[in-house]
mmCIF file of C-alpha atoms and ligand atoms in Angstrom:
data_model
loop_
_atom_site.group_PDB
_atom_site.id
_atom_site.type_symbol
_atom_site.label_atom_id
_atom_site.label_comp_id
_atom_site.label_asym_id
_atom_site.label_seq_id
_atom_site.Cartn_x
_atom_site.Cartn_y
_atom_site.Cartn_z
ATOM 1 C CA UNK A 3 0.000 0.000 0.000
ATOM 2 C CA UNK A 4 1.459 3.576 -0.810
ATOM 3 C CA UNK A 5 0.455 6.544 0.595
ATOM 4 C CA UNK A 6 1.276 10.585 -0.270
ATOM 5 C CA UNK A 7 0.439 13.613 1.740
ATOM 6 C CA UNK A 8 -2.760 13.987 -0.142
ATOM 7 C CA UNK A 9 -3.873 10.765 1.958
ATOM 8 C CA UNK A 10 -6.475 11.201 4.896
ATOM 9 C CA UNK A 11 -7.940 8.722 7.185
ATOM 10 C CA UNK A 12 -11.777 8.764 8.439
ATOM 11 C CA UNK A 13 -12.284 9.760 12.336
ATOM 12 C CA UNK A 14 -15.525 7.864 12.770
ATOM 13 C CA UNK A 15 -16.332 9.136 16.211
ATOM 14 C CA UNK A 16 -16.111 12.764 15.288
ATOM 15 C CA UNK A 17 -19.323 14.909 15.255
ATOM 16 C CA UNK A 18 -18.657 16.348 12.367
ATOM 17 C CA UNK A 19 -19.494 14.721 9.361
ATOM 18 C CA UNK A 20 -17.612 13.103 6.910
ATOM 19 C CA UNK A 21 -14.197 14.559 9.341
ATOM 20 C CA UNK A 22 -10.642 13.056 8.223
ATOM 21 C CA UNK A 23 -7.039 13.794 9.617
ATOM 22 C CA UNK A 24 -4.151 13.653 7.138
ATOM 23 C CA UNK A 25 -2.512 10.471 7.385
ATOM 24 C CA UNK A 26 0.963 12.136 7.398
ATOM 25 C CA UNK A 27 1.969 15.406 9.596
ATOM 26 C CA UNK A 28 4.688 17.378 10.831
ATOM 27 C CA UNK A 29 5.813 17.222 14.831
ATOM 28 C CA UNK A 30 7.208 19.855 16.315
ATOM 29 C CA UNK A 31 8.656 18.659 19.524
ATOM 30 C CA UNK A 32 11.998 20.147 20.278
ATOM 31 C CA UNK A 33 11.737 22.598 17.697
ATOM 32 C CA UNK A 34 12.610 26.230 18.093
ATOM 33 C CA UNK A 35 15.575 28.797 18.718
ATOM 34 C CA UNK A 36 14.454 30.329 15.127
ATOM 35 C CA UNK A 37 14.857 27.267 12.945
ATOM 36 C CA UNK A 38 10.950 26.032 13.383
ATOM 37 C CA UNK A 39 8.754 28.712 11.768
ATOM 38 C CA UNK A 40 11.071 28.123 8.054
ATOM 39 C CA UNK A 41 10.883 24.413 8.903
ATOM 40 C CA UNK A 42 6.774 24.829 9.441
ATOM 41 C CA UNK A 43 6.893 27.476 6.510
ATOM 42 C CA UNK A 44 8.899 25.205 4.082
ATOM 43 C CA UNK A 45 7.027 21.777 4.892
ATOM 44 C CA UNK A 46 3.928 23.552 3.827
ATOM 45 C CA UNK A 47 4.966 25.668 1.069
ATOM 46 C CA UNK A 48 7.595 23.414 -0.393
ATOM 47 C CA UNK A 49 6.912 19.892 0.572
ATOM 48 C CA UNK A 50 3.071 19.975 0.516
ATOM 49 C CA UNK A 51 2.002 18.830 4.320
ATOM 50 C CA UNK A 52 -1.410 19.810 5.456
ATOM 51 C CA UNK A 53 -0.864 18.189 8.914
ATOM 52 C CA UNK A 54 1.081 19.961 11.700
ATOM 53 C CA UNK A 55 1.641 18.384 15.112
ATOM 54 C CA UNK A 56 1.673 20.785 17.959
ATOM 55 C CA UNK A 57 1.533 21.435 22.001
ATOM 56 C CA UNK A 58 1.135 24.186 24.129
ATOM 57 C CA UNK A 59 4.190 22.387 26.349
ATOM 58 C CA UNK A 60 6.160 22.274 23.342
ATOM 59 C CA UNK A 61 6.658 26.427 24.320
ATOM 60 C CA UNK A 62 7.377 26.911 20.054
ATOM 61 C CA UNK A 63 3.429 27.622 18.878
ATOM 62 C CA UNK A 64 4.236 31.187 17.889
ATOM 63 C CA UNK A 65 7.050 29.573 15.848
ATOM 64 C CA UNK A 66 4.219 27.425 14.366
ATOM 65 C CA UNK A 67 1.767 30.010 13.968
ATOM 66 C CA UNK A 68 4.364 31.796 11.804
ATOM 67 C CA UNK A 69 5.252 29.438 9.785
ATOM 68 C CA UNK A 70 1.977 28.172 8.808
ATOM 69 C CA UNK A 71 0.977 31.951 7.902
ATOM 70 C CA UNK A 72 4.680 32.598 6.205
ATOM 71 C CA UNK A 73 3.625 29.318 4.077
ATOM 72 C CA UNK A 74 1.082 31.378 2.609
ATOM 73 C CA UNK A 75 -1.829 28.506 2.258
ATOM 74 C CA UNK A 76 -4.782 28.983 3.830
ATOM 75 C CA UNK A 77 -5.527 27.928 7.346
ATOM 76 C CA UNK A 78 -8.420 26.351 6.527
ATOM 77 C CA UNK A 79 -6.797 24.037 4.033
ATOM 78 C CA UNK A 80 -4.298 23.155 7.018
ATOM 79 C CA UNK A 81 -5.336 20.591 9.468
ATOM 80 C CA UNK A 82 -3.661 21.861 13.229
ATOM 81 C CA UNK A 83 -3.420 19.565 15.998
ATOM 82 C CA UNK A 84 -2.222 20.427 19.661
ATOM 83 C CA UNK A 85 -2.431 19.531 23.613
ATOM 84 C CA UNK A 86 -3.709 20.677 26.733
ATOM 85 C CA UNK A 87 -0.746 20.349 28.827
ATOM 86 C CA UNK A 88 -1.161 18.692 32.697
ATOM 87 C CA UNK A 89 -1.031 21.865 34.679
ATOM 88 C CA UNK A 90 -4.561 22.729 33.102
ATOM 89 C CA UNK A 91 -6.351 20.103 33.455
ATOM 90 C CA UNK A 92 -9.075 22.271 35.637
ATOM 91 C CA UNK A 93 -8.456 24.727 32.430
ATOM 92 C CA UNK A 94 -8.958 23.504 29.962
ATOM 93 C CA UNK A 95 -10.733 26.513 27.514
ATOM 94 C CA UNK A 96 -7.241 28.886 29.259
ATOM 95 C CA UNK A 97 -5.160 26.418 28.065
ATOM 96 C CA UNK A 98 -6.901 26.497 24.693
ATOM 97 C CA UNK A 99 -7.330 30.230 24.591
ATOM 98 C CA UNK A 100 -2.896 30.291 25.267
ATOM 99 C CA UNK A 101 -2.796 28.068 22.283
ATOM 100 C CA UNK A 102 -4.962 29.940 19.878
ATOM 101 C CA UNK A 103 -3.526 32.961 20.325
ATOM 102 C CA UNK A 104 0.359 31.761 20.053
ATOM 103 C CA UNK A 105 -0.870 29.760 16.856
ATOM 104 C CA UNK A 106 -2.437 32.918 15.806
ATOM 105 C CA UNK A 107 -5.739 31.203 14.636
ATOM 106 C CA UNK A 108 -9.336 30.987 16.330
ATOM 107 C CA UNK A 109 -9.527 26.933 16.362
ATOM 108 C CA UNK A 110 -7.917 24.178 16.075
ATOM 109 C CA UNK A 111 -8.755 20.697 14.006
ATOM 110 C CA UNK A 112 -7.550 18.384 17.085
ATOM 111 C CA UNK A 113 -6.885 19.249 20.240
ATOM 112 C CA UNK A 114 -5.853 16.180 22.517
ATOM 113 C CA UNK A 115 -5.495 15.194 26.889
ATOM 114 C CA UNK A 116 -1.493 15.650 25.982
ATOM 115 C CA UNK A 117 -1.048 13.120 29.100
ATOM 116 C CA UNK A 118 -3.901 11.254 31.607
ATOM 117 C CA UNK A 119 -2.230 13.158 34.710
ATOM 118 C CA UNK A 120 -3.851 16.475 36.151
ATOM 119 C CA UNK A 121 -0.616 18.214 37.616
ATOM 120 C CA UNK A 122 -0.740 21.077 40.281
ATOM 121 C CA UNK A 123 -1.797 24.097 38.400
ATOM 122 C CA UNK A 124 -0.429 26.284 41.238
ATOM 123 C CA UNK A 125 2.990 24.490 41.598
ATOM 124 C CA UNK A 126 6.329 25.446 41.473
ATOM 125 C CA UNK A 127 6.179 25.352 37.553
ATOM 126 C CA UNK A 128 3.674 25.611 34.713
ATOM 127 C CA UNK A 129 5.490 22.432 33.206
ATOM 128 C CA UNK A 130 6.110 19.445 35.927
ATOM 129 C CA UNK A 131 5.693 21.112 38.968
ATOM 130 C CA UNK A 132 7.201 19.248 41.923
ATOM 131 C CA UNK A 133 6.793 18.787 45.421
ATOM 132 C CA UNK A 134 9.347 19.492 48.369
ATOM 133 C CA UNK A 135 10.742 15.616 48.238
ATOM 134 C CA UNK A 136 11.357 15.658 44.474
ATOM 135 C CA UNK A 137 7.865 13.678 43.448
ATOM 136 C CA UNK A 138 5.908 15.542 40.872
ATOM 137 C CA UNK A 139 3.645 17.183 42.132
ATOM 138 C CA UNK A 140 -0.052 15.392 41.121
ATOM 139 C CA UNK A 141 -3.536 16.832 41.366
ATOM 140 C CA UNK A 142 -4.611 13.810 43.000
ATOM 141 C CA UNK A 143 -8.298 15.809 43.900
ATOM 142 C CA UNK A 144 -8.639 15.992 39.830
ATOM 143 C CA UNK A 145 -10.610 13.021 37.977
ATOM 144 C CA UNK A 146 -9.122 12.598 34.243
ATOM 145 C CA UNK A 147 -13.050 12.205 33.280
ATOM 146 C CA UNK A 148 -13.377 16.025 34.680
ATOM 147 C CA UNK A 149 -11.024 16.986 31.900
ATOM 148 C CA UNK A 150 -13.027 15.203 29.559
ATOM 149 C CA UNK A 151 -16.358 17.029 30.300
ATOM 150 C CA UNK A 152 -14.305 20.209 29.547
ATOM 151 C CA UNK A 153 -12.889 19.156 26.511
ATOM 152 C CA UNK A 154 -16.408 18.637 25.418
ATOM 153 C CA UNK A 155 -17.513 22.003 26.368
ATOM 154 C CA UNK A 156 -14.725 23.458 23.961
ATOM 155 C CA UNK A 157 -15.313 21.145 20.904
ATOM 156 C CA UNK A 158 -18.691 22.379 21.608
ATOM 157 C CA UNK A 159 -17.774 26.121 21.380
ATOM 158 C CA UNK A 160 -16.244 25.181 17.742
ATOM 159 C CA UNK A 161 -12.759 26.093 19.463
ATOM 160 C CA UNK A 162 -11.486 22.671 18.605
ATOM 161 C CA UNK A 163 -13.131 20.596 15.795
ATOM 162 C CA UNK A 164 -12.388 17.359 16.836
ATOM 163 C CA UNK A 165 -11.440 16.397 20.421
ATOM 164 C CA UNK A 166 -8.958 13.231 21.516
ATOM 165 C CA UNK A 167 -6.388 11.964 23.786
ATOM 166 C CA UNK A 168 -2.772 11.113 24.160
ATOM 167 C CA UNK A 169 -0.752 8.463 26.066
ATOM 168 C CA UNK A 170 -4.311 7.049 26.799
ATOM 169 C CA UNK A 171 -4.166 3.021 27.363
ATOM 170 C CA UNK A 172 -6.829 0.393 27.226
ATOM 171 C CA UNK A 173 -7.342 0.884 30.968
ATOM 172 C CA UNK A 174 -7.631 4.102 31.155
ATOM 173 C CA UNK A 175 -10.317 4.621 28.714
ATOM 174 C CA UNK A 176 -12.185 1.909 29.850
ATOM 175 C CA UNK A 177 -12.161 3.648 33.454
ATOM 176 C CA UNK A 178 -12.418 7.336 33.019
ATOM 177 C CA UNK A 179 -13.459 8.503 29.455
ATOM 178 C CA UNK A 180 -15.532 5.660 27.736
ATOM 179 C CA UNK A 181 -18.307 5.180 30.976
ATOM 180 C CA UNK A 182 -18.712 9.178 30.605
ATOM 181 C CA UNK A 183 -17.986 10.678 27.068
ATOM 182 C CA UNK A 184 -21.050 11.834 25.288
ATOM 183 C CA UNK A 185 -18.494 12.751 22.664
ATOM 184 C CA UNK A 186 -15.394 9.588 22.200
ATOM 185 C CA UNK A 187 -12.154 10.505 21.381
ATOM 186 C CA UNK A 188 -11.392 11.146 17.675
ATOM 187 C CA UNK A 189 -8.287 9.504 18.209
ATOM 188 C CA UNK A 190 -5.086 8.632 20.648
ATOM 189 C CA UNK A 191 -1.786 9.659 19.569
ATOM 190 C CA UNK A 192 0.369 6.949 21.379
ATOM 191 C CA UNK A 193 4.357 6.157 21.083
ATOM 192 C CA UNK A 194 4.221 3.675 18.357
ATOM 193 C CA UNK A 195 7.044 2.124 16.157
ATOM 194 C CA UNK A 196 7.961 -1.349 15.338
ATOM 195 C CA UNK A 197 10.069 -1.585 19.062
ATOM 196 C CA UNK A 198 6.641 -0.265 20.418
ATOM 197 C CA UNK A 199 3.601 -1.868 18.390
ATOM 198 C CA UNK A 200 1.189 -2.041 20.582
ATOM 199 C CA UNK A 201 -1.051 -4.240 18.762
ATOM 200 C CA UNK A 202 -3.170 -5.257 21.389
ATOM 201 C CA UNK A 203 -4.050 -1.471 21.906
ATOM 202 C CA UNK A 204 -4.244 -0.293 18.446
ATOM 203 C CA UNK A 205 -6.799 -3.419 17.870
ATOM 204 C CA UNK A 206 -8.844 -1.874 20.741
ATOM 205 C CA UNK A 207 -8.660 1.626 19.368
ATOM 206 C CA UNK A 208 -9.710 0.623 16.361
ATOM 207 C CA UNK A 209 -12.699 -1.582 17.477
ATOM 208 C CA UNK A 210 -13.604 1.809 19.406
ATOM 209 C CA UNK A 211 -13.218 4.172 16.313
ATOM 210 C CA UNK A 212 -10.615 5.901 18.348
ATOM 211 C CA UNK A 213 -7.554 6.436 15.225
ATOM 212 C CA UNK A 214 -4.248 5.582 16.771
ATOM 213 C CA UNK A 215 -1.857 8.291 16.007
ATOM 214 C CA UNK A 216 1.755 7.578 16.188
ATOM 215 C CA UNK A 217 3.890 9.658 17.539
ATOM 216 C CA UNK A 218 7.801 9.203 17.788
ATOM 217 C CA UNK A 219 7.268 7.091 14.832
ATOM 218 C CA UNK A 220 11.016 7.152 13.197
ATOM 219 C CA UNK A 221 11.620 5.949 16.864
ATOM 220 C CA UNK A 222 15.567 3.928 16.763
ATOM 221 C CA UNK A 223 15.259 2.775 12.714
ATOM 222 C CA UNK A 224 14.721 6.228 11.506
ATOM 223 C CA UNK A 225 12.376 6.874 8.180
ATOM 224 C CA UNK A 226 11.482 3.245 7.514
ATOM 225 C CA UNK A 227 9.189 3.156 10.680
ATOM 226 C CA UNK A 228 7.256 6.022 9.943
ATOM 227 C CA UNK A 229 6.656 4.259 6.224
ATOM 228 C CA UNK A 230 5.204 0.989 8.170
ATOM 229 C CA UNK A 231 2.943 2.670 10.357
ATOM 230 C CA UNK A 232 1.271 4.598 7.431
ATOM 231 C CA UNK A 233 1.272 1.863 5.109
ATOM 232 C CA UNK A 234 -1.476 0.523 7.840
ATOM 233 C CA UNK A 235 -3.449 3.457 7.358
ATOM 234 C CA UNK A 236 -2.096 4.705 10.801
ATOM 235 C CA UNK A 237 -1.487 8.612 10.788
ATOM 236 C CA UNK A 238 2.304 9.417 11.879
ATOM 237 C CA UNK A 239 3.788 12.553 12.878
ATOM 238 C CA UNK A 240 7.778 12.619 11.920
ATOM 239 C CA UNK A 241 9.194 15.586 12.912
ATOM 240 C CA UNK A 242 12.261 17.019 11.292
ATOM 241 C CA UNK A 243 13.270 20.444 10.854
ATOM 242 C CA UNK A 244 15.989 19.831 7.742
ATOM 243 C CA UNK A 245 13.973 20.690 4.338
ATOM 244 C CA UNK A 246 15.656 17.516 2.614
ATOM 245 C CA UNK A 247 14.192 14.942 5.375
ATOM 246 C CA UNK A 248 11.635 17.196 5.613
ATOM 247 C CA UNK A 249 10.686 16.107 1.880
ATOM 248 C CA UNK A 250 12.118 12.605 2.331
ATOM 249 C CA UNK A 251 9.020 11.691 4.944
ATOM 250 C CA UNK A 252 6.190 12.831 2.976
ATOM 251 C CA UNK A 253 7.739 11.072 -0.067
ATOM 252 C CA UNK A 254 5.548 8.128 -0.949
ATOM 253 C CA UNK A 255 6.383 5.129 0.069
ATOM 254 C CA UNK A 256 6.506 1.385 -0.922
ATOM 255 C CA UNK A 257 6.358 -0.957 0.971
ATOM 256 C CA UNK A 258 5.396 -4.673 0.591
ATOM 257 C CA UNK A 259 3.257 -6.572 3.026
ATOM 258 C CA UNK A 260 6.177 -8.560 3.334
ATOM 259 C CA UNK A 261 8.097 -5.430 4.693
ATOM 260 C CA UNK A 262 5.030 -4.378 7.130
ATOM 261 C CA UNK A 263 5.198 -8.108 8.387
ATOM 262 C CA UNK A 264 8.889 -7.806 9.276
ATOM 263 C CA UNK A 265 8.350 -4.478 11.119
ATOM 264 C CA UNK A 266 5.359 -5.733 12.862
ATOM 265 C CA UNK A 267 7.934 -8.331 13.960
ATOM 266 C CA UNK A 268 10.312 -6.663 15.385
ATOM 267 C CA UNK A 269 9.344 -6.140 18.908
ATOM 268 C CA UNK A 270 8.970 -9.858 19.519
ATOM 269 C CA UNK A 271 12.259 -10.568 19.557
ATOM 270 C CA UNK A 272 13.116 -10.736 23.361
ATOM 271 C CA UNK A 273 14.427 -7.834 25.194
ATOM 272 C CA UNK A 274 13.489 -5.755 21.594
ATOM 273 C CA UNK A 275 10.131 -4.009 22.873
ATOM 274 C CA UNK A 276 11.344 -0.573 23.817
ATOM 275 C CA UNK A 277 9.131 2.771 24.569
ATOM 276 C CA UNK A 278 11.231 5.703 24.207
ATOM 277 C CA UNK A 279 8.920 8.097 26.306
ATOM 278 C CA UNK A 280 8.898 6.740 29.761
ATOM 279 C CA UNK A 281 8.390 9.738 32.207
ATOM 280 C CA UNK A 282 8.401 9.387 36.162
ATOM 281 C CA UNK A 283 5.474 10.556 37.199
ATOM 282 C CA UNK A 284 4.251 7.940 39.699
ATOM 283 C CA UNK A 285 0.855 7.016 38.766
ATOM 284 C CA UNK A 286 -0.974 4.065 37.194
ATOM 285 C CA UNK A 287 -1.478 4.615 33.336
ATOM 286 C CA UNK A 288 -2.130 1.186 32.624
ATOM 287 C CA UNK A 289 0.409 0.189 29.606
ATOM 288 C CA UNK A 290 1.256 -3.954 29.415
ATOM 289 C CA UNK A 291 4.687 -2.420 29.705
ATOM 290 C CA UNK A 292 5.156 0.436 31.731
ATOM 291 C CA UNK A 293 4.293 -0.389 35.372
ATOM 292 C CA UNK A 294 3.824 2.477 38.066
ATOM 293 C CA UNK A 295 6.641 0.977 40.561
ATOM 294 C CA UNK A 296 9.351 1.937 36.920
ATOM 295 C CA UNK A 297 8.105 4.867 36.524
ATOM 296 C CA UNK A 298 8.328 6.377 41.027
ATOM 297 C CA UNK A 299 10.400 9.394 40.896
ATOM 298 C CA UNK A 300 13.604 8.700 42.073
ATOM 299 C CA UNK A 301 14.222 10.366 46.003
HETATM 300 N N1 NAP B 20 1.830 13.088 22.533
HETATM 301 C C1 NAP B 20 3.045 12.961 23.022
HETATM 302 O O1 NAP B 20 3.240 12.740 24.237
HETATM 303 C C2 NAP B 20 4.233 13.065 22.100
HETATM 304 C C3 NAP B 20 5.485 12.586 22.537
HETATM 305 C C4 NAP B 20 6.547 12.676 21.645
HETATM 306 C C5 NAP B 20 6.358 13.218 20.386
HETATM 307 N N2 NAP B 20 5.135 13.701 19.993
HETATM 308 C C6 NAP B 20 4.920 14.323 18.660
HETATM 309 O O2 NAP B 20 5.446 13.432 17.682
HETATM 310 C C7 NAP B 20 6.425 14.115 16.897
HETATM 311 C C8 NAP B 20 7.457 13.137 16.411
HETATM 312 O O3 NAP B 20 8.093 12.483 17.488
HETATM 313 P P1 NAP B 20 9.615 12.791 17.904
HETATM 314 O O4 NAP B 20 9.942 14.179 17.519
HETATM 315 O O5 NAP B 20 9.765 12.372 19.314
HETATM 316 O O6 NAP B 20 10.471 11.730 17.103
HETATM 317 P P2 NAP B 20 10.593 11.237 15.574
HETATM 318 O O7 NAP B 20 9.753 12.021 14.645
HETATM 319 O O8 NAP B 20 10.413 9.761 15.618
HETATM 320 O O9 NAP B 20 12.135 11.520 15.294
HETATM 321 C C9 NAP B 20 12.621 12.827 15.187
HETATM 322 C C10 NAP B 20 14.127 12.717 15.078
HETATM 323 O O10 NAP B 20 14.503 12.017 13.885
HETATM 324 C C11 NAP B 20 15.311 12.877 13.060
HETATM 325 N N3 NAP B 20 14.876 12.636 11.669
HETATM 326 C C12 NAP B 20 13.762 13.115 11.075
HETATM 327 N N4 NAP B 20 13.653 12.672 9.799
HETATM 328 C C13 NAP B 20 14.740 11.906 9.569
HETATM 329 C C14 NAP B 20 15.200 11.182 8.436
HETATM 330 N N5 NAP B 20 14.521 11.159 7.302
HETATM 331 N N6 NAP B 20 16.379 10.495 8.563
HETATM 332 C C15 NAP B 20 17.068 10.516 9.722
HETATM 333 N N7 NAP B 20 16.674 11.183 10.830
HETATM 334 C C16 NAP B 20 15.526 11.865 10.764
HETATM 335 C C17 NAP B 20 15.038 14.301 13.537
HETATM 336 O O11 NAP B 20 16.167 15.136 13.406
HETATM 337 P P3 NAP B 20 16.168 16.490 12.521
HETATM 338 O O12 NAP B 20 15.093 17.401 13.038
HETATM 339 O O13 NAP B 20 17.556 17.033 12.738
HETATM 340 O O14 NAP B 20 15.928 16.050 11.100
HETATM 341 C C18 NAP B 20 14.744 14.097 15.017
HETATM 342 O O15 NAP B 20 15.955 14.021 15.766
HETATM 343 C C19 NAP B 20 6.952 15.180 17.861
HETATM 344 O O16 NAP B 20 7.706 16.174 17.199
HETATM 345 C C20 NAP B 20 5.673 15.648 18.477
HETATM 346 O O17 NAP B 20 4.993 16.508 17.585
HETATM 347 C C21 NAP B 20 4.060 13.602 20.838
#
């Protein structure tokens, strides 16, 4: 199966009719210091992606912003994604209102639960906040289905078009979101390349009409694990900010079955399952691999 940038992939569970995200976008972690609004600017103008992967704890959106509007194409013909960050959990339409107006736009396509942990919003930091003996500092009074509810309320202002989650397992949806949502997630952008499958999970999301998004996706093996998620149909999110690999990952690919059957493989080989981001923070999230007592914040 091939795919181009012109490919798009249904989000069944969206309200709005006939909705799609691009099955190929542009992350933006990491990216700044100058170099990201020409990166944004040139993967648009130049390279033809309508897909740009964003977060308000990524602390670039301005950069974004820019270089979506320096690209010259209309933001309507530009699908936007980005994340409430865990220090606004209980605000969720501030956090949103932040990243409109550092985007410079009045809504975005996808805005997702950027992680399933409500952090102090009065802390000793905006970002991961932490408490006198070093723990970070969790807003253990705040219910993950509360964020939900206001998610809702914003997709229902037409501030966000479609509404989703990320780093969400099986568990946790099945707990907080699913019991409650009057509105399911679009989708769950999750760490996912062929050292971190997760088929069990992506089978669930699918049976759920949640899209898995993969993020990380040239994870260890570079550009060939970006090709074999999207050759599934699975959206992916390479980020890069050189022009020529810039070009290089929304270049069509080809790959064989045969090819998506040996990087499906990979992980089973034993001590080959790897998840690249693994943060402390100390609660349950409910991933086969990633158990709460790994991931206690060191004293
Ligand atoms: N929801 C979440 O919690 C979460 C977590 C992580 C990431 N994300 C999103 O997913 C996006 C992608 O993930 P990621 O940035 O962690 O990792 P990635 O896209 O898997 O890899 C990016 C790295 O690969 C390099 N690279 C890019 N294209 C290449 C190519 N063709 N050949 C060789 N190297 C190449 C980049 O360097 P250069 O820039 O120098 O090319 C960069 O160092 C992020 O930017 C972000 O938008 C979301």
């Amino acid at each position: 199966m091939s795919f181009s940038l012109k490919s798009s992939v249904d989000l069944p569970n969206s309200p709005v009719p006939g909705a799609q995200i691009p099955l190929i976008g542009l992350g933006t972690y990491a990216g700044s210091s100058g170099g990201l609004a020409p990166a944004v600017k040139y993967a648009v103008k130049e390279a033809g992606f309508r897909h740009i992967d964003a977060a308000y704890a990524y602390f670039n959106e301005k950069e974004v912003g820019e270089g979506i509007r320096d690209s010259g194409v209309p933001r309507s013909e530009i699908f936007i994604t980005s994340k409430v960050w865990n220090t606004h959990h209980r605000q969720v339409e501030e956090c949103l209102d932040i990243i409109l107006s550092d985007l410079g736009t009045d809504y975005v396509d996808l805005l997702l639960i950027h992680w399933p942990i409500a952090m102090n919003p009065k802390g000793n930091s905006k970002f991961l906040p932490t408490r006198e003996d070093g723990s970070y500092d969790i807003d253990e009074e705040w219910k993950v289905s509360q964020t939900w509810e206001q998610m809702e309320a914003v997709q229902r202002l037409g501030k966000a078009k479609q509404i989703g989650v990320s780093n969400f397992s099986e568990w946790m949806l099945e707990t907080n979101i699913l019991p409650i949502a009057k509105i399911k997630p679009a989708v769950n952008q999750i760490e996912l390349h062929p050292y971190n499958p997760q088929h069990k999970l992506v089978a669930y999301l699918k049976k759920q009409g949640i899209v898995p998004v993969a993020y990380s996706p040239l994870g260890a093996l570079k550009r060939p694990i970006a090709f074999g998620r999207s050759a599934k149909g699975i959206p992916a999110i390479p980020k890069s900010s050189k022009p020529s690999r810039i070009l290089t990952n929304g270049s069509p690919a080809q790959l064989t079955p045969d090819d998506v059957a040996k990087l499906d493989a990979l992980s089973n080989e034993p001590g080959k399952q790897k998840r690249f981001v693994k943060l402390p923070w100390g609660v349950k999230l409910g991933f086969e691999d990633w158990d709460i007592a790994e991931t206690a914040r060191k004293q």
